[in-house]
Coordinates of C-alpha atoms and ligand atoms in Angstrom, one line a residue:
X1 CA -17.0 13.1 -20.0
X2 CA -13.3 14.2 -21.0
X3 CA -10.5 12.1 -22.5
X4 CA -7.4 12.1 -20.3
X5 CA -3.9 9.8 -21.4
X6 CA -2.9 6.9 -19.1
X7 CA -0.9 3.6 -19.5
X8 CA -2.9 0.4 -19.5
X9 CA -2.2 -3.1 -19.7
X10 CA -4.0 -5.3 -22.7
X11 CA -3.7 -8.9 -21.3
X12 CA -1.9 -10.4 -18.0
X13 CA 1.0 -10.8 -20.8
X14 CA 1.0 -7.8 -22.2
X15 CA 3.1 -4.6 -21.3
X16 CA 1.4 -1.2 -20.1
X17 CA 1.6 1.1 -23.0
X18 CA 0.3 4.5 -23.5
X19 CA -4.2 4.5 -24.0
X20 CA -6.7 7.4 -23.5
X21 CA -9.4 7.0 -21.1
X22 CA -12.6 8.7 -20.5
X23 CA -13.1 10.4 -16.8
X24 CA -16.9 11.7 -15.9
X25 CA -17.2 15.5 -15.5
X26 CA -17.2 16.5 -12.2
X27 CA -20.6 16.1 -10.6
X28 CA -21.4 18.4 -7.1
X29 CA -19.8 16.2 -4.5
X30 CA -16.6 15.1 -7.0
X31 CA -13.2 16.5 -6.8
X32 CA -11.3 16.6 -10.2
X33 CA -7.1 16.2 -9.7
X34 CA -3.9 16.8 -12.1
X35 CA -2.4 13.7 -10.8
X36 CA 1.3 14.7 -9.8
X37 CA 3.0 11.4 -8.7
X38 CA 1.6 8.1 -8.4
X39 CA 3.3 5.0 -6.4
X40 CA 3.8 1.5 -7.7
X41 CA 2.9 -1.0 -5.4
X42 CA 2.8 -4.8 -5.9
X43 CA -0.9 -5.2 -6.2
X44 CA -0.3 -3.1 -8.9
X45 CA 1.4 -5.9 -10.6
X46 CA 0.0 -8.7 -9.1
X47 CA -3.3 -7.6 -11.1
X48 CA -2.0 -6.3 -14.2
X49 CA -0.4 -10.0 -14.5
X50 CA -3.7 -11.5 -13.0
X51 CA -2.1 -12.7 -10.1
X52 CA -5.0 -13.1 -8.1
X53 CA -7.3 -14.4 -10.2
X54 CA -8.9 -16.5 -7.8
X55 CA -10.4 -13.5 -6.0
X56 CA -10.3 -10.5 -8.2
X57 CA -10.1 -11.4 -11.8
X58 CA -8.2 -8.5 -13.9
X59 CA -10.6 -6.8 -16.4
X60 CA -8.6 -5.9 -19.5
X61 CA -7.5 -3.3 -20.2
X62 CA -6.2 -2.4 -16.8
X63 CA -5.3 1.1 -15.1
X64 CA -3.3 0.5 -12.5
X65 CA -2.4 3.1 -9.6
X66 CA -3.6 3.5 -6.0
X67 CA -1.1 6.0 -4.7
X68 CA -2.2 9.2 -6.1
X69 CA -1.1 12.6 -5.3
X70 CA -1.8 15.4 -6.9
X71 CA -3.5 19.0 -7.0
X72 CA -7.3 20.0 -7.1
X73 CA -8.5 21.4 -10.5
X74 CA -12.1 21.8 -10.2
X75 CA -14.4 21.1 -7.7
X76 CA -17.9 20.2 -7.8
X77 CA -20.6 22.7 -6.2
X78 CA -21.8 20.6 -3.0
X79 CA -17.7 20.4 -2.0
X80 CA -16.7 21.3 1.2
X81 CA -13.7 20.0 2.3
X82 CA -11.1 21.2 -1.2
X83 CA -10.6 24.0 -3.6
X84 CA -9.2 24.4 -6.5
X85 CA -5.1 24.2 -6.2
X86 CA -4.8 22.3 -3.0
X87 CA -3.0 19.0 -2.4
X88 CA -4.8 16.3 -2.5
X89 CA -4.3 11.8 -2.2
X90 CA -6.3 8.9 -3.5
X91 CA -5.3 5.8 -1.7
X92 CA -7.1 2.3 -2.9
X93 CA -10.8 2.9 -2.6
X94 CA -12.8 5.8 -4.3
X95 CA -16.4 4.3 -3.5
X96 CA -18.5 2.7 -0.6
X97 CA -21.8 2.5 0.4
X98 CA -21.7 4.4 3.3
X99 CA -24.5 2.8 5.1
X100 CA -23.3 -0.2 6.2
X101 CA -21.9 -1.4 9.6
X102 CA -18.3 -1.6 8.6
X103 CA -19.1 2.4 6.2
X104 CA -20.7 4.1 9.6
X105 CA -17.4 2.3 11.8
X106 CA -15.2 4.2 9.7
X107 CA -14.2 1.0 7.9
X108 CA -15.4 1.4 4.4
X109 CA -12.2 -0.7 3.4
X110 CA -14.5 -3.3 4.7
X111 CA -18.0 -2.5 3.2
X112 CA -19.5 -5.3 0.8
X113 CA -20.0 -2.6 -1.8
X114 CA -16.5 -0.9 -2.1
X115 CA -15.3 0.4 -5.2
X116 CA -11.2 0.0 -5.3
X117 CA -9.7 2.6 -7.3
X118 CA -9.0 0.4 -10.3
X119 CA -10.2 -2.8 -11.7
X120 CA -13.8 -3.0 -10.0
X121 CA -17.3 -1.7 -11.5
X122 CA -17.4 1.9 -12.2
X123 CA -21.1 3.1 -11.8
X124 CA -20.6 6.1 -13.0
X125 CA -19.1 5.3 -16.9
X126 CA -20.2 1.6 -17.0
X127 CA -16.9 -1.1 -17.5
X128 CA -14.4 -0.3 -14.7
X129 CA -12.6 2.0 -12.7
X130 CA -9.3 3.2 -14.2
X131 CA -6.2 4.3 -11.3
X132 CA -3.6 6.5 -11.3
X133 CA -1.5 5.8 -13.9
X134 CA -2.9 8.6 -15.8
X135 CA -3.1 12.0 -15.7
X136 CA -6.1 13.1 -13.5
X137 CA -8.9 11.3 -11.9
X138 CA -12.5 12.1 -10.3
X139 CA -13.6 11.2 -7.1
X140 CA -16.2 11.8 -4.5
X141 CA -14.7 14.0 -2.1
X142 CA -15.5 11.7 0.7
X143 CA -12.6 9.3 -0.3
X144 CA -10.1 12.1 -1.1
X145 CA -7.2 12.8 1.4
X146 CA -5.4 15.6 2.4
X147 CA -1.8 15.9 1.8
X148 CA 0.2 17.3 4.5
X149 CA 2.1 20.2 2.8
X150 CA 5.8 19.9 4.8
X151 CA 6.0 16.5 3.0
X152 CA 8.5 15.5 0.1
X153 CA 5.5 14.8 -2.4
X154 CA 6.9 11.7 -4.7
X155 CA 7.8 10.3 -0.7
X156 CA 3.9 11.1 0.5
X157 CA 2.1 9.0 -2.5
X158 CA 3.2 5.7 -1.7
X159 CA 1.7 6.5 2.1
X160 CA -1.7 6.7 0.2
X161 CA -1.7 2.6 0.1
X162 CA 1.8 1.4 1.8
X163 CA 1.4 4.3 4.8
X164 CA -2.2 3.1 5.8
X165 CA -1.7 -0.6 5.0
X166 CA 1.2 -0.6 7.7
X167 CA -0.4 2.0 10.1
X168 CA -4.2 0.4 10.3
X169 CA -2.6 -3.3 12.1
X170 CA 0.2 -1.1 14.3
X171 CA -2.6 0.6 16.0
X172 CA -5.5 -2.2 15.7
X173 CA -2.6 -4.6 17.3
X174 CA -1.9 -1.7 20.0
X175 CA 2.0 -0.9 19.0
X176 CA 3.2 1.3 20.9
X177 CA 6.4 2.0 23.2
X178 CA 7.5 -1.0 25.7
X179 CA 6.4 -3.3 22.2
X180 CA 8.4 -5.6 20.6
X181 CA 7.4 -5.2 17.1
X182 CA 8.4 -7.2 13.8
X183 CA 8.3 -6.6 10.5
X184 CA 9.1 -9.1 7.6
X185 CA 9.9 -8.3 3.7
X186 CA 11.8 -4.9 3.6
X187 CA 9.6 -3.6 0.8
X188 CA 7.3 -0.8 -0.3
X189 CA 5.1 -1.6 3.0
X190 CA 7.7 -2.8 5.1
X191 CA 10.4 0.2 4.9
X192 CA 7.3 2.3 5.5
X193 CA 6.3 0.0 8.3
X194 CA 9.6 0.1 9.8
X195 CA 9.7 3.5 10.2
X196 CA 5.9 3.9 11.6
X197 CA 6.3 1.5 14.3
X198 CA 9.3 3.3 15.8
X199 CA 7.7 6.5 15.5
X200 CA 4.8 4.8 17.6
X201 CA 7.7 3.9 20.3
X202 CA 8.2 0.2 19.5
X203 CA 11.9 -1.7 19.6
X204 CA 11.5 -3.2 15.9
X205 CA 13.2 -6.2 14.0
X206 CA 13.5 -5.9 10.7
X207 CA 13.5 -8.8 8.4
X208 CA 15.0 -9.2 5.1
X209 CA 16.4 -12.1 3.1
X210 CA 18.2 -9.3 1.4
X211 CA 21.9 -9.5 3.3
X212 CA 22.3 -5.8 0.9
X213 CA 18.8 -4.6 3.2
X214 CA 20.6 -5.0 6.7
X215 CA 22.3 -1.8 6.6
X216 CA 19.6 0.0 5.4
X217 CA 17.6 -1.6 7.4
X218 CA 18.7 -0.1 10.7
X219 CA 19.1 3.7 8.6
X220 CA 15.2 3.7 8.2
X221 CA 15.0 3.5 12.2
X222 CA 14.5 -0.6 12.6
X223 CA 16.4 -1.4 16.0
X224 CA 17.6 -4.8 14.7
X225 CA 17.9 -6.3 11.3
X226 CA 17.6 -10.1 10.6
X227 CA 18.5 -12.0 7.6
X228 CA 16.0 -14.4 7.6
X229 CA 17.7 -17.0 5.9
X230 CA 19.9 -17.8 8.8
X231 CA 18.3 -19.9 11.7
X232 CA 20.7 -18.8 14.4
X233 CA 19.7 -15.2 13.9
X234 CA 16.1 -15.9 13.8
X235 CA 16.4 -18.6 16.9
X236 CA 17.8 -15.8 19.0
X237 CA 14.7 -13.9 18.7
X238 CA 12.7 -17.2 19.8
X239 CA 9.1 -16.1 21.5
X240 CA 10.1 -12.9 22.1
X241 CA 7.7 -11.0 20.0
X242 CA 4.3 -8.8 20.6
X243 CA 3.2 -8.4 16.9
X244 CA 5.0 -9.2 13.7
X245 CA 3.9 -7.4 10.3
X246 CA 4.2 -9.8 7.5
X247 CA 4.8 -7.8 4.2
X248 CA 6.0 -10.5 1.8
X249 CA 4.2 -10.4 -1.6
X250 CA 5.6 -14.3 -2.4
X251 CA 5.4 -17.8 -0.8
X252 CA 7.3 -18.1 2.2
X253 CA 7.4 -19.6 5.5
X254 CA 5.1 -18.4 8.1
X255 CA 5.3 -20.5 10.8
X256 CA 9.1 -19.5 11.5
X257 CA 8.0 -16.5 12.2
X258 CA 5.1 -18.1 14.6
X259 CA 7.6 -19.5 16.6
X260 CA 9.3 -15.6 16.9
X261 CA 6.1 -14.6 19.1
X262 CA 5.6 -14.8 22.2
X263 CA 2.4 -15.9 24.4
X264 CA -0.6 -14.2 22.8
X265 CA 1.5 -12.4 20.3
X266 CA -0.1 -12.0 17.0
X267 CA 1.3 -11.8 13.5
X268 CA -1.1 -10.0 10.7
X269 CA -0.7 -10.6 7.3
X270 CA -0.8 -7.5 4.7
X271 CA 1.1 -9.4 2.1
X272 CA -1.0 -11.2 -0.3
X273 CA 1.1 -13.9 -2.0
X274 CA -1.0 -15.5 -4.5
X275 CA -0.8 -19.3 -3.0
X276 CA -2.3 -20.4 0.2
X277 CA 0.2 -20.5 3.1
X278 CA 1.2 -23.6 5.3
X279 CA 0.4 -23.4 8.8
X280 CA 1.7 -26.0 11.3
X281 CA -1.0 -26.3 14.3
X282 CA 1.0 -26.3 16.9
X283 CA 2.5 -23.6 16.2
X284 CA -0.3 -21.5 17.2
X285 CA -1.3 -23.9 19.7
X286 CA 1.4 -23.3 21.7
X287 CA 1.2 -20.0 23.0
X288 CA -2.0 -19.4 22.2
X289 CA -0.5 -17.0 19.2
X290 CA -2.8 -15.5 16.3
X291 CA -2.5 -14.8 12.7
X292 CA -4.6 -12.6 11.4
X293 CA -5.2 -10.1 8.0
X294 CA -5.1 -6.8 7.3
X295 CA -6.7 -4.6 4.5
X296 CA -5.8 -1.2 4.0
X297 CA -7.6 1.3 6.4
X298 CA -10.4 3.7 6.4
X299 CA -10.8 6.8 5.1
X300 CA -10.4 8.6 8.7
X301 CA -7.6 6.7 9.7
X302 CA -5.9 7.2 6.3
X303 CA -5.8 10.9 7.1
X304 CA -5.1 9.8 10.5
X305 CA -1.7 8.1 9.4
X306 CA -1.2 11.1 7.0
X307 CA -1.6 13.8 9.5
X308 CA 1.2 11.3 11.7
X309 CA 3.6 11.3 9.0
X310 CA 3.6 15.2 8.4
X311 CA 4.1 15.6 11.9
X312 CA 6.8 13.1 12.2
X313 CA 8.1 14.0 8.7
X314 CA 7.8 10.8 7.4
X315 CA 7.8 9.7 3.7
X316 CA 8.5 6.5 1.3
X317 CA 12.2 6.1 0.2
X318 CA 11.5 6.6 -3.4
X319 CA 13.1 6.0 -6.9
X320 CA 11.6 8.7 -9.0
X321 CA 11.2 7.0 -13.3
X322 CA 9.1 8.5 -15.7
X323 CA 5.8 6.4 -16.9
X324 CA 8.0 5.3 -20.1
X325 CA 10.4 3.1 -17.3
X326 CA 7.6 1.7 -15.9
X327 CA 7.7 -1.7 -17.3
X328 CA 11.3 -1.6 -16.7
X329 CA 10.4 -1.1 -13.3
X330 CA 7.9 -3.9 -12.5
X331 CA 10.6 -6.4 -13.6
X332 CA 12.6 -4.9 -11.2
X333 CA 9.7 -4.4 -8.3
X334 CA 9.1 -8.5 -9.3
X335 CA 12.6 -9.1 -8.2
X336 CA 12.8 -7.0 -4.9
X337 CA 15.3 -4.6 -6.6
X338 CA 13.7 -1.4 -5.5
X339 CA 14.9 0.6 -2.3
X340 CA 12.2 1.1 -1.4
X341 CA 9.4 2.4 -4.1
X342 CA 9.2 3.8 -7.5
X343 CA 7.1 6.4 -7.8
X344 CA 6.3 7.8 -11.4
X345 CA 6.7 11.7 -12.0
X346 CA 3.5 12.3 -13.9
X347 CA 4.5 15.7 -15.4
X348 CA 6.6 12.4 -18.2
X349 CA 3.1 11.5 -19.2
X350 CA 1.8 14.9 -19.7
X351 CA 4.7 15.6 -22.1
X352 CA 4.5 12.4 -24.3
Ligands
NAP401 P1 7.4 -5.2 -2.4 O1 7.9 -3.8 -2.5 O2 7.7 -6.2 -3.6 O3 7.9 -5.9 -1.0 C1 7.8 -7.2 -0.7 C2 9.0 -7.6 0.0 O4 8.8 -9.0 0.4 C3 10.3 -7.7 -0.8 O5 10.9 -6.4 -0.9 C4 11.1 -8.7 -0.1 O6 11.8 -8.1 1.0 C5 10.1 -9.7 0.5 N1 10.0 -10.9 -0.4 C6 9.7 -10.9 -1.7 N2 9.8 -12.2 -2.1 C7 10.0 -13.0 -1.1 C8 10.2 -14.3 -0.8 N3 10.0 -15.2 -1.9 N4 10.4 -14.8 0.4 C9 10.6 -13.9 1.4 N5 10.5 -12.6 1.3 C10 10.2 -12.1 0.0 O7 5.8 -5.3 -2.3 P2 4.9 -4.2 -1.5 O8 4.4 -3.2 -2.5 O9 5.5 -3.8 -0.3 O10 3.6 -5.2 -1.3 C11 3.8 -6.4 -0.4 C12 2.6 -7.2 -0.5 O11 1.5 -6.6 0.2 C13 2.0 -7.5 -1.9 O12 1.6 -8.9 -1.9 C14 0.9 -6.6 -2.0 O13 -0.1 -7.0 -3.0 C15 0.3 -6.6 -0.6 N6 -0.5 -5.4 -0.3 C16 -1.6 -5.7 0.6 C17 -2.3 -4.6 1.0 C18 -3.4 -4.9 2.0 O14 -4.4 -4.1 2.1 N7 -3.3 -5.9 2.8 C19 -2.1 -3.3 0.5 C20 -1.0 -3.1 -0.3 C21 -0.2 -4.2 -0.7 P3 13.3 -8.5 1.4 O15 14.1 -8.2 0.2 O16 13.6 -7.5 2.5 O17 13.3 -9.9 1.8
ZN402 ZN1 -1.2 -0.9 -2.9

């Protein structure tokens, strides 16, 4: 066991501040990493303010951070796929069972026994896991990505959760060109999903109740941009739509985007707003429409999406802070005023 230095929240009211926390020594199948850059996604701050406490309860102190890039520094004897110096990404999960239906599908998101990367029972140190917001980690090499090296790093970490979250529904749902494809709450995972559904071929709507997004919206490849807020733009896109993305981390109303779909058409939810949503019968009656979830993606497909986005050179739209901002930035995250992710520079921890 080693110290390393990482920010950690005390309470669901408290601020992260700076905290040392132990990591295991390597064991044979473990990969150890010099975290470079990690993302900040909502769920990051949804748990560190125990925002979902009616399904995973925050265990104080927290170490957030599940968009981890960084660079191999040791490497356990029964490793096969990493040495020492290469890139390397932690997405959300660094455990699993691995014999389980959903583990041998390739779905370990899925598996009953999944360890997320923070916040859930670490078997190795007792109490928890501890994420990215530090400066290296250990994990079993079977959970640990390779990181495409033609890719803008800070831009590559947030793929680790927003890339795959997007990617996994696009390609369950079948998104591909000659689709009509939506996606709401311009975001972390929406600017990402934007710009992964028309690299799989798709004419796609972008929805923002930011009027400031709309620009932007159609620069990261969106076809369209709605404000959402006005009915006559969204009536003119009345049952017209294959699949919508739902990326919005807050409560809002679903079923006006329902009534965008058209027969059959689906809308999955990767947003995870805290309070249950309203749902209006009909307006999945008619149409026979679906609304469905979406959780992350396994490990293959994770390096599946990653392996797309070095091909099509796609990244996160980041704003670089160093860990000292990051408070700073979670008020801001909280209000929607990031375009489109901050992503801390690690190497501002290391120095402190
Ligand atoms: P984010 O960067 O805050 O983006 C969410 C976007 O939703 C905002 O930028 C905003 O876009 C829109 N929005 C916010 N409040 C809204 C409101 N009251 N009404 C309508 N739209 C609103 O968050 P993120 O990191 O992309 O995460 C989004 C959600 O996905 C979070 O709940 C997160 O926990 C969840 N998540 C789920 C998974 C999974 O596996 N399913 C994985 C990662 C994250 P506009 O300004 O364009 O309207
Ligand atoms: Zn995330």
């Amino acid at each position: 066991m080693y110290n390393a230095k990482a920010y950690s929240a005390a309470s669901a009211t408290s601020q992260l501040a700076p905290a040392t926390i132990p990591r295991r020594d390597p064991g044979e199948h473990d990969v150890q990493i010099e975290i470079l850059y990690c993302g900040i996604c909502h769920s990051d701050l949804h748990q560190v303010r125990n925002e979902w406490s009616g399904f995973m309860p925050t265990v104080y102190p927290i170490v957030p951070g599940h968009e981890i890039v960084g660079r191999i520094t040791k490497v356990g004897s029964a490793v096969t796929k990493f040495k020492p110096g290469d890139l390397a990404g932690v997405g959300c999960m660094v455990d699993s069972d691995r014999t389980c239906p959903e583990c041998k599908a390739g779905l370990e998101q899925y598996c009953p026994n999944m360890i997320l990367t923070y916040n859930a029972p670490d078997k190795h140190l007792g109490g928890v896991t501890y994420g990215g917001y530090s400066e290296s980690i250990v994990v079993d090499e079977h959970f640990v990505l390779r990181v495409p090296s033609n890719l803008y790093l800070a831009g590559a970490a947030p793929l680790l959760c927003a890339g795959i979250t997007t990617y996994s529904p696009l390609r369950h749902w079948g998104v591909t060109k000659g689709k009509k494809v939506g996606v709401v709450g311009l975001g972390g995972l929406g600017h990402i999903g934007v710009k992964l559904a028309h690299a799989l071929g798709a004419h796609v709507v972008a929805f923002t109740t930011s009027q400031s997004k709309v620009d932007d919206a159609l620069r990261l490849d969106a076809d369209e941009a709605v404000v959402s807020r006005d009915a006559s733009q969204m009536q003119k896109h009345a049952r017209s739509f294959d699949f919508i993305l739902d990326t919005v981390a807050a409560d809002h109303d679903i079923n006006a985007y329902l009534r965008l779909l058209r027969r059959d058409g689906t809308i999955t939810l990767v947003g995870a707003p805290p309070k249950p949503l309203d749902v209006a019968a009909f307006n999945l009656i008619m149409g026979r429409r679906s609304l469905s979830g979406s959780g992350i993606g396994g490990i293959a497909e994770t390096q599946e999406m990653l392996d797309f986005c070095g091909a099509h050179n796609i990244t996160a739209d980041v704003e670089v802070i160093p860990i000292q901002k990051v408070n700073e930035a979670y008020e801001r995250l909280a209000r929607s005023d990031v375009k489109y992710r901050f992503c801390i520079d690690m190497a501002s921890l290391r120095s402190e």
